[in-house]
Amino acid sequence: MFKKLLVIAVTLVLFLNGLPLMSVSAANNATAKQPGNSNPLMDHKLGADPFALTYNGRVYVYMSSDAYVYNSNGTVKDNDFSALNKINVISSADMVNWTDHGAIPVAGANNVNGSAGIAKWASLSWAPSAAVKKINGQDKFFLYFANGASGIGVLTANSPIGPWSDPLGKALVTGATPGMSGVTWLFDPAVLVDDDGSGYLYAGGGIPNTSDPASIANPRTARVLKLGADMTSIVGSASTIDAPYMFEDSGIHKYGGKYYYSYCFNFSGTHPAAYPAGEIGYMVSNSPMGPFTYTGHFLKNPYTFFGVGGNNHHAVFNFNNQWYVVYHAQTVAKAVLGDGKGYRSPHINKLVHNANGNIQEVQGDMAGIAQIANLNPFTRVEAETIGWNAGIATEATQAAGGPVSNMNVTSINNGDWIAVGNADFGSGASSFKANVASATGGKIEIRLDSATGTLAGTLDVPSTGGAQTWKEVETPVSNVTGVHRLYLVFTGSGSGNLFNLDYWQFSTGTTAPGTGSKVEAEDMTLSGTYAGKITSPFSGVMLYGNDDAAAFNQYFAYGTHNISVRGASSSSAAARVDLQIGGVTVGSFYFSGTTPTVQTLSNVAHGTGNQEVKLIVTTDNGAWDASVDYIEWSL
């Protein structure tokens, strides 16, 4: 989605000058989110109309799927909103490092998202909002979206990242819903679950008559609806919110026992000073259904802060007892194109309520929110968890074992990098591993504090056989203690994608037994006269005669491992499979009978670095054949 125009240009210049593409001194530059800043939340892709949901120590931001739209000559044209048929999702525990959860393919009408489209009746999915509510003892998640300006739909899930389903098979709110008559634009939903579990939906916008000053001043196009206990039905009739100079962008939050309805002022006609065009105003009520009283405004149009304007869209939320506002601005598009052209990206800044309950003016900036928690590098970290980056993109992955709708980092060229803020290595790390896939290979330089900072280690990324053929590789690291920004700098030759990255993790060298790596036998390279793949008694390989073997290459950071193999014999006779590492036989496995068993060799000493691991038959006497399922090793 994201055109790496600057990266391509730099690479072309280097190529034409005959310079090598292996030096880290050629590390590429960040686009819009500069190291040290927290805004925009991401710059490897776009996202508009953000809404924040907090759950179990994380903030989830749901966004319209802004994506560059092109003219026939390949230039980017002004945003026509035709790409807004998905909902982008990111999340963070620390407000700096954001995990990309990909795009929910919401719209399903006219095959817009192929067979993956969830809401088969909807052609668009604009301006989402989300809520969680405990129903029958289980947390249930609800995602509301606008089908253009014609109605509101809802999806449900058992987690904040899905998988999602359409419980109704139709819109939840339309122009025919009681109380919705007179709404010009039926879109921009915001949802509130009150302290008693009751749900409320806010939506609407537009000006019935842009030539009439009275209509501009009091459009009366905002509505609030009470949701049923199931959060997917409407109770009674919608109530009108008489929001002065209403344009769009309903927002709702509760503070100090009062309900704050916020929205974007319109741009039409002449406004009194109390209702500045294109800014976010708010009203307050003692009831979620109103009536609401206009109180003031708190967020200026993005042009004031970033020199590029457009519409204003926001949501107010509380995380760890601090209030914030998430909004969008055209900062990434401006950095890439020199002009925003209507393409938006999410930002967060602090929001403060005064002692009297009024909201202070928010100061939008690129600095954003300072990191509120350190990142633990000793647990699996999804590669698409990014504080800052240069040049990369993300995509849906085929790698196993990740979260719902797992992603991997891709579009990796020499000098590209990803970084995370405040990784806490404590008393030290001794190794680094990553799950990679590549047709060509490359390297990952592990650097501290900057893209050219202290080199802690280098991971060799081998050719794994394809861009979605995954392999975990490992390398030792040194002098990695305390809290640092961590940079993974990618190097390699060639003009295409060097490799894909699924996840990474550091180790202290004291990993508990039982954790390690595993390779399926059917993924190994077979040799010998008779060796072949099988599907029974498991998916694996059969070694029929002497010198039949299954092998793979593996990087070992340590010289001792516990090694297990699952296998079986073709008969009641005991089948023997020898284990060779680096050409040296380091042990043998014996499988008695046709029922698969796991055999383990403890404290196997072997070479370190890149080693060939081979399972081979050398003692065949014609009485048995050996079947092998997998090999697994741990410290």
XYZ file of C-alpha atoms in Angstrom, residues 9-524:
516
model
C 15.233 6.862 -5.413
C 18.186 6.412 -3.048
C 18.667 2.804 -4.113
C 18.650 3.796 -7.802
C 21.306 6.458 -7.222
C 23.532 3.965 -5.411
C 23.115 1.419 -8.183
C 23.979 3.879 -10.924
C 27.124 4.876 -9.094
C 28.173 1.256 -8.665
C 28.268 1.450 -4.878
C 27.777 -1.647 -2.702
C 24.517 -1.940 -0.806
C 25.861 -3.669 2.313
C 27.016 -0.853 4.578
C 24.910 0.167 7.552
C 26.089 3.722 6.903
C 23.428 3.665 4.188
C 20.666 3.235 6.798
C 17.533 4.820 5.401
C 15.560 7.635 7.005
C 12.233 7.537 8.793
C 9.366 9.086 6.841
C 7.156 11.057 9.250
C 7.437 9.513 12.722
C 10.950 10.471 13.759
C 12.778 8.513 16.498
C 11.936 10.120 19.825
C 8.524 11.326 18.659
C 5.301 9.416 19.230
C 3.200 11.016 16.462
C 1.981 9.908 14.039
C 1.319 6.537 15.655
C 2.504 4.792 12.483
C 3.882 5.871 9.134
C 4.308 2.592 7.218
C 0.605 2.820 6.342
C -2.298 5.254 6.673
C -5.387 5.338 8.910
C -8.224 7.841 9.365
C -11.179 8.574 11.674
C -9.587 6.878 14.713
C -11.460 5.488 17.714
C -9.749 4.081 20.824
C -10.788 1.104 22.980
C -8.815 0.216 26.110
C -8.768 -3.403 27.224
C -6.495 -5.516 29.463
C -3.667 -2.997 29.559
C -3.660 -2.130 25.865
C -5.076 0.635 23.687
C -6.675 -0.547 20.437
C -7.130 2.060 17.701
C -9.628 1.309 14.912
C -9.433 3.403 11.727
C -10.858 3.899 8.268
C -8.521 2.282 5.742
C -7.074 5.306 3.967
C -4.820 4.144 1.123
C -3.254 6.037 -1.755
C -5.378 6.134 -4.917
C -3.605 6.644 -8.230
C -4.216 8.374 -11.525
C -3.729 6.411 -14.748
C -0.217 7.896 -15.076
C 0.828 6.520 -11.693
C 0.647 9.765 -9.726
C -1.260 9.957 -6.449
C -4.583 11.743 -6.788
C -6.609 13.448 -4.084
C -8.244 11.001 -1.683
C -11.609 9.962 -3.101
C -12.324 7.624 -0.144
C -12.886 4.677 -2.508
C -10.452 2.537 -0.487
C -12.441 2.823 2.758
C -13.891 -0.693 2.761
C -11.722 -2.134 5.540
C -10.899 -1.152 9.117
C -7.247 -0.905 10.152
C -6.365 -1.942 13.722
C -3.258 -1.220 15.797
C -2.625 -1.600 19.527
C -0.081 -0.602 22.144
C 0.710 -1.135 25.821
C 3.066 1.849 26.019
C 1.755 4.510 23.548
C 4.946 4.417 21.432
C 5.361 0.868 20.114
C 2.268 -0.058 18.089
C 1.420 -3.553 16.841
C -0.136 -3.661 13.378
C -3.089 -6.079 13.447
C -3.834 -5.595 9.771
C -7.136 -4.706 8.138
C -10.557 -6.152 8.908
C -12.251 -6.793 5.517
C -15.585 -5.341 6.584
C -17.429 -4.534 3.351
C -18.677 -7.510 1.354
C -21.119 -6.107 -1.200
C -20.193 -6.296 -4.887
C -17.221 -8.536 -4.019
C -15.326 -5.453 -2.800
C -13.118 -7.521 -0.475
C -13.561 -10.736 -2.383
C -14.978 -13.649 -0.460
C -13.410 -12.261 2.745
C -15.898 -9.374 3.050
C -17.769 -9.843 6.339
C -20.813 -7.572 5.967
C -22.182 -8.813 2.649
C -24.700 -5.955 2.481
C -22.155 -3.109 2.938
C -20.001 -1.548 0.227
C -18.004 0.749 2.553
C -16.781 0.876 6.154
C -16.167 4.419 7.409
C -15.253 5.866 10.805
C -15.407 2.864 13.172
C -16.026 2.783 16.903
C -15.685 -0.151 19.283
C -16.899 -1.316 22.690
C -16.560 -4.277 25.024
C -19.309 -5.598 27.278
C -19.572 -8.708 29.420
C -22.499 -10.827 28.215
C -23.302 -14.163 29.852
C -20.029 -13.980 31.732
C -17.854 -13.461 28.643
C -16.297 -10.296 27.248
C -17.851 -9.553 23.861
C -16.556 -6.938 21.425
C -18.653 -4.771 19.119
C -17.376 -2.851 16.109
C -19.682 -0.196 14.639
C -19.073 1.293 11.196
C -20.759 3.453 8.578
C -21.743 2.166 5.151
C -20.851 5.464 3.553
C -23.414 7.983 4.776
C -26.402 5.659 4.473
C -26.400 3.601 7.665
C -24.574 2.010 10.595
C -23.561 -1.654 10.824
C -22.106 -3.755 13.644
C -19.678 -6.687 13.818
C -19.007 -8.875 16.850
C -16.022 -10.863 18.141
C -14.638 -12.561 21.237
C -11.410 -10.534 21.187
C -10.534 -6.940 20.260
C -8.763 -8.162 17.096
C -11.332 -10.702 15.963
C -12.140 -12.842 14.163
C -15.249 -10.777 13.406
C -18.713 -11.775 12.230
C -21.880 -9.969 11.155
C -24.652 -10.913 13.615
C -27.462 -9.145 11.741
C -26.699 -9.558 8.059
C -27.999 -6.023 7.542
C -27.541 -2.478 8.874
C -28.275 -1.802 12.536
C -29.382 1.802 11.910
C -30.862 3.267 8.703
C -32.919 6.296 7.757
C -36.005 4.236 8.567
C -34.960 3.705 12.198
C -37.347 5.660 14.476
C -35.997 9.130 15.194
C -33.429 9.149 12.338
C -35.513 11.160 9.887
C -33.831 14.428 8.935
C -30.244 13.167 9.317
C -28.307 14.324 6.245
C -25.323 11.985 6.710
C -26.017 8.817 8.692
C -22.423 8.003 9.615
C -19.558 8.506 12.124
C -20.810 6.305 14.980
C -19.493 6.579 18.540
C -20.406 4.077 21.245
C -20.554 4.294 25.039
C -21.118 1.457 27.517
C -22.235 3.121 30.742
C -21.356 2.006 34.264
C -24.578 -0.017 34.493
C -23.824 -1.879 31.256
C -26.296 0.072 29.125
C -25.061 0.894 25.622
C -25.598 4.086 23.634
C -24.803 4.889 20.004
C -24.169 8.421 18.695
C -24.165 9.227 14.965
C -25.161 11.660 12.247
C -23.977 14.805 10.533
C -24.383 17.131 7.583
C -26.256 20.370 6.938
C -29.784 20.118 5.468
C -29.435 23.453 3.640
C -25.961 24.967 3.214
C -27.509 28.160 1.805
C -29.516 28.839 4.953
C -27.599 30.448 7.883
C -30.142 29.005 10.345
C -29.574 25.496 8.980
C -25.795 25.975 9.190
C -26.041 27.172 12.784
C -28.454 24.456 13.952
C -28.383 21.489 11.537
C -30.053 19.212 14.119
C -28.511 16.156 12.404
C -26.840 14.518 15.440
C -28.616 11.607 17.138
C -28.266 9.326 20.155
C -29.849 5.858 20.272
C -30.126 3.450 23.166
C -28.778 0.000 22.365
C -30.405 -3.215 23.514
C -28.741 -5.425 26.099
C -27.231 -7.433 23.222
C -25.568 -4.256 21.804
C -26.873 -5.235 18.341
C -30.428 -3.891 18.584
C -32.071 -0.490 19.095
C -34.441 0.348 21.951
C -37.105 2.981 21.301
C -36.540 6.073 19.182
C -33.387 8.125 18.572
C -33.123 11.499 20.322
C -31.896 14.634 18.562
C -28.788 16.391 19.866
C -29.036 20.081 18.938
C -25.295 20.499 18.376
C -24.603 24.027 17.072
C -22.736 24.204 13.769
C -22.660 20.388 13.615
C -20.756 18.902 10.679
C -19.720 15.305 11.527
C -17.565 13.150 13.855
C -19.617 12.178 16.887
C -17.594 11.507 20.045
C -18.651 10.502 23.553
C -16.978 10.032 26.934
C -18.004 10.137 30.590
C -16.123 12.202 33.169
C -17.097 13.189 36.712
C -20.528 11.586 36.335
C -21.365 13.729 33.283
C -21.609 12.834 29.598
C -19.499 14.719 27.056
C -20.721 14.710 23.457
C -18.074 16.117 21.084
C -18.132 16.742 17.358
C -16.554 18.679 14.464
C -17.872 22.141 13.588
C -18.853 22.674 9.971
C -17.024 24.918 7.485
C -20.023 26.701 5.961
C -21.025 30.340 6.226
C -19.776 32.729 8.903
C -19.267 31.431 12.433
C -19.307 33.258 15.771
C -16.011 33.004 17.666
C -17.449 30.375 20.023
C -17.822 27.894 17.145
C -14.588 28.030 15.089
C -14.864 26.244 11.744
C -13.259 22.807 11.530
C -12.508 22.516 15.257
C -13.838 20.036 17.828
C -16.594 21.371 20.098
C -18.337 19.660 22.988
C -21.589 19.581 24.935
C -22.329 18.227 28.434
C -25.339 16.420 29.903
C -26.396 14.647 33.074
C -27.862 11.839 30.946
C -26.417 9.793 28.069
C -29.587 10.562 26.070
C -29.378 14.314 26.737
C -30.382 17.046 26.577
C -26.838 18.345 26.020
C -25.666 21.913 26.653
C -22.964 23.462 24.497
C -19.843 24.191 26.603
C -16.839 24.977 24.399
C -14.173 23.577 22.067
C -10.848 21.817 22.693
C -9.101 20.654 19.495
C -8.162 22.980 16.657
C -8.119 21.915 13.035
C -4.947 19.927 12.192
C -3.773 22.800 9.968
C -3.007 24.837 13.089
C -0.462 22.270 14.292
C 0.850 20.636 11.121
C 0.308 23.056 8.242
C -2.112 20.761 6.450
C -5.837 20.787 7.203
C -8.849 18.876 5.942
C -11.560 17.386 8.106
C -11.122 16.905 11.848
C -11.982 13.585 13.498
C -11.307 12.515 17.073
C -12.131 10.267 20.037
C -11.512 10.876 23.759
C -10.388 7.971 25.951
C -8.870 7.143 29.329
C -5.875 4.838 29.724
C -4.121 4.149 33.035
C -6.023 7.040 34.670
C -4.878 9.585 32.100
C -7.105 11.214 29.479
C -6.110 11.419 25.819
C -7.558 12.371 22.463
C -6.817 10.395 19.315
C -7.311 12.281 16.051
C -6.016 12.276 12.498
C -3.796 14.598 10.471
C -2.241 14.442 7.024
C 1.336 14.311 8.323
C 2.500 11.094 6.652
C 1.043 12.029 3.270
C 2.640 15.467 3.548
C 6.038 13.883 4.272
C 5.698 11.447 1.355
C 3.949 13.619 -1.224
C 4.713 17.167 -0.098
C 0.940 17.667 0.075
C -1.560 15.792 2.213
C -4.034 15.285 -0.641
C -6.638 14.213 1.924
C -4.776 11.124 3.229
C -4.811 10.862 7.018
C -2.785 9.294 9.839
C -3.523 8.813 13.577
C -2.081 10.995 16.377
C -2.556 11.052 20.165
C -2.080 13.941 22.585
C -2.963 14.456 26.232
C -6.378 15.854 27.188
C -7.016 17.658 30.498
C -10.293 18.377 32.291
C -10.244 21.467 34.492
C -11.498 21.395 38.077
C -14.888 22.651 36.862
C -15.099 19.834 34.315
C -14.387 21.962 31.250
C -11.792 20.665 28.794
C -8.539 22.539 28.177
C -7.397 23.218 24.624
C -5.359 20.266 23.389
C -1.910 20.995 21.984
C -1.349 18.821 18.924
C 2.284 18.077 18.076
C 4.650 15.458 16.677
C 6.179 14.716 20.088
C 3.011 13.025 21.300
C 2.988 10.901 24.466
C 6.189 9.818 26.199
C 6.491 6.041 26.537
C 4.571 4.961 29.648
C 6.026 1.427 30.053
C 9.146 -0.439 28.980
C 9.025 -3.215 26.403
C 10.023 -6.753 27.427
C 12.395 -8.130 24.747
C 12.562 -11.575 26.384
C 9.053 -12.521 25.250
C 7.980 -13.088 21.666
C 7.631 -9.672 20.014
C 5.715 -9.469 16.755
C 7.952 -7.835 14.140
C 5.017 -5.606 13.224
C 5.302 -4.041 16.690
C 6.977 -0.826 15.612
C 8.027 2.359 17.315
C 9.795 3.782 14.274
C 10.823 2.438 10.887
C 12.401 3.201 7.559
C 11.232 1.750 4.290
C 9.300 -1.332 5.366
C 5.710 -2.456 4.887
C 3.507 -5.069 6.561
C 1.354 -7.833 5.116
C -0.812 -10.748 6.183
C 1.392 -13.755 6.870
C 1.203 -17.524 6.519
C 3.528 -18.002 9.494
C 2.022 -20.189 12.209
C 1.638 -19.481 15.906
C 0.895 -15.767 15.930
C -2.135 -13.697 16.925
C -5.395 -13.496 15.001
C -4.801 -11.957 11.557
C -1.050 -12.211 12.124
C 1.191 -9.933 10.064
C 4.835 -9.935 9.011
C 7.217 -7.155 8.080
C 8.031 -7.156 4.361
C 9.290 -4.915 1.564
C 12.708 -5.065 3.216
C 15.576 -3.529 1.268
C 19.170 -2.780 2.183
C 19.320 -0.049 4.828
C 15.690 -0.413 5.944
C 15.033 -0.880 9.662
C 12.458 -1.194 12.418
C 12.913 0.058 15.982
C 11.153 -0.153 19.320
C 11.421 2.222 22.254
C 12.686 1.435 25.770
C 13.432 -2.278 25.498
C 14.501 -3.337 29.010
C 17.331 -5.894 28.840
C 17.926 -5.863 32.593
C 21.223 -7.522 33.510
C 21.805 -8.669 29.948
C 20.821 -10.705 26.899
C 22.971 -13.417 25.364
C 21.153 -14.378 22.168
C 18.631 -13.125 19.625
C 16.329 -15.229 17.486
C 13.899 -14.352 14.731
C 11.390 -16.130 12.518
C 12.291 -15.316 8.919
C 11.330 -16.289 5.376
C 13.342 -15.525 2.272
C 14.146 -16.588 -1.266
C 17.474 -14.739 -1.222
C 18.672 -14.100 2.335
C 20.315 -11.157 4.044
C 21.310 -9.982 7.507
C 19.748 -8.344 10.545
C 22.080 -6.044 12.442
C 21.049 -5.699 16.099
C 21.888 -2.136 17.127
C 21.287 -0.050 20.220
C 19.914 3.499 20.410
C 20.144 4.379 16.689
C 20.309 2.785 13.257
C 24.083 3.285 13.338
C 24.484 2.706 17.076
C 26.378 0.007 18.969
C 26.337 -3.302 17.093
C 25.288 -6.028 19.540
C 25.186 -8.866 17.019
C 24.346 -9.856 13.465
C 21.807 -12.499 12.468
C 22.409 -14.261 9.158
C 19.096 -14.764 7.369
C 19.354 -17.796 5.087
C 17.370 -18.558 1.993
C 14.467 -20.602 3.377
C 12.987 -21.504 0.018
C 10.376 -18.799 -0.296
C 8.864 -15.599 1.053
C 6.365 -17.555 3.198
C 8.573 -20.544 4.043
C 9.442 -19.827 7.663
C 12.477 -20.709 9.747
C 13.616 -19.629 13.200
C 17.282 -18.631 13.318
C 19.432 -17.476 16.231
C 22.673 -15.620 16.936
C 24.634 -14.617 20.048
C 24.626 -10.971 21.189
C 26.897 -9.082 23.555
C 26.934 -5.918 25.669
C 23.137 -5.700 25.761
C 22.077 -4.518 29.223
C 19.723 -1.886 30.619
C 17.077 0.084 28.723
C 17.660 1.026 25.073
C 15.921 1.801 21.871
C 16.405 -1.347 19.809
C 17.048 -1.125 16.065
C 16.898 -4.090 13.707
C 18.759 -2.897 10.619
C 18.348 -4.965 7.455
C 21.172 -5.419 4.961
C 21.664 -7.423 1.780
C 22.172 -7.180 -1.958
C 19.648 -7.143 -4.752
C 16.773 -4.842 -5.613
C 13.873 -6.993 -4.413
C 12.513 -7.894 -1.007
C 15.419 -9.426 0.960
C 13.309 -11.376 3.432
C 10.194 -11.269 5.607
C 10.220 -11.066 9.415
C 7.495 -12.580 11.596
C 8.715 -12.184 15.198
C 11.854 -11.787 17.304
C 12.945 -12.532 20.854
C 16.026 -12.195 23.066
C 17.248 -14.776 25.566
C 19.256 -14.420 28.751
C 21.029 -17.731 28.212
C 19.096 -19.326 31.053
C 16.076 -20.402 29.055
C 13.987 -22.953 30.885
C 14.031 -26.512 29.514
C 11.175 -27.194 27.166
C 11.577 -24.015 25.145
C 13.394 -24.318 21.852
C 12.894 -24.857 18.132
C 11.251 -27.459 15.970
C 11.488 -28.559 12.327
C 8.973 -30.841 10.626
C 10.586 -33.721 8.726
C 8.537 -33.044 5.596
C 10.165 -29.605 5.415
C 13.683 -31.085 5.345
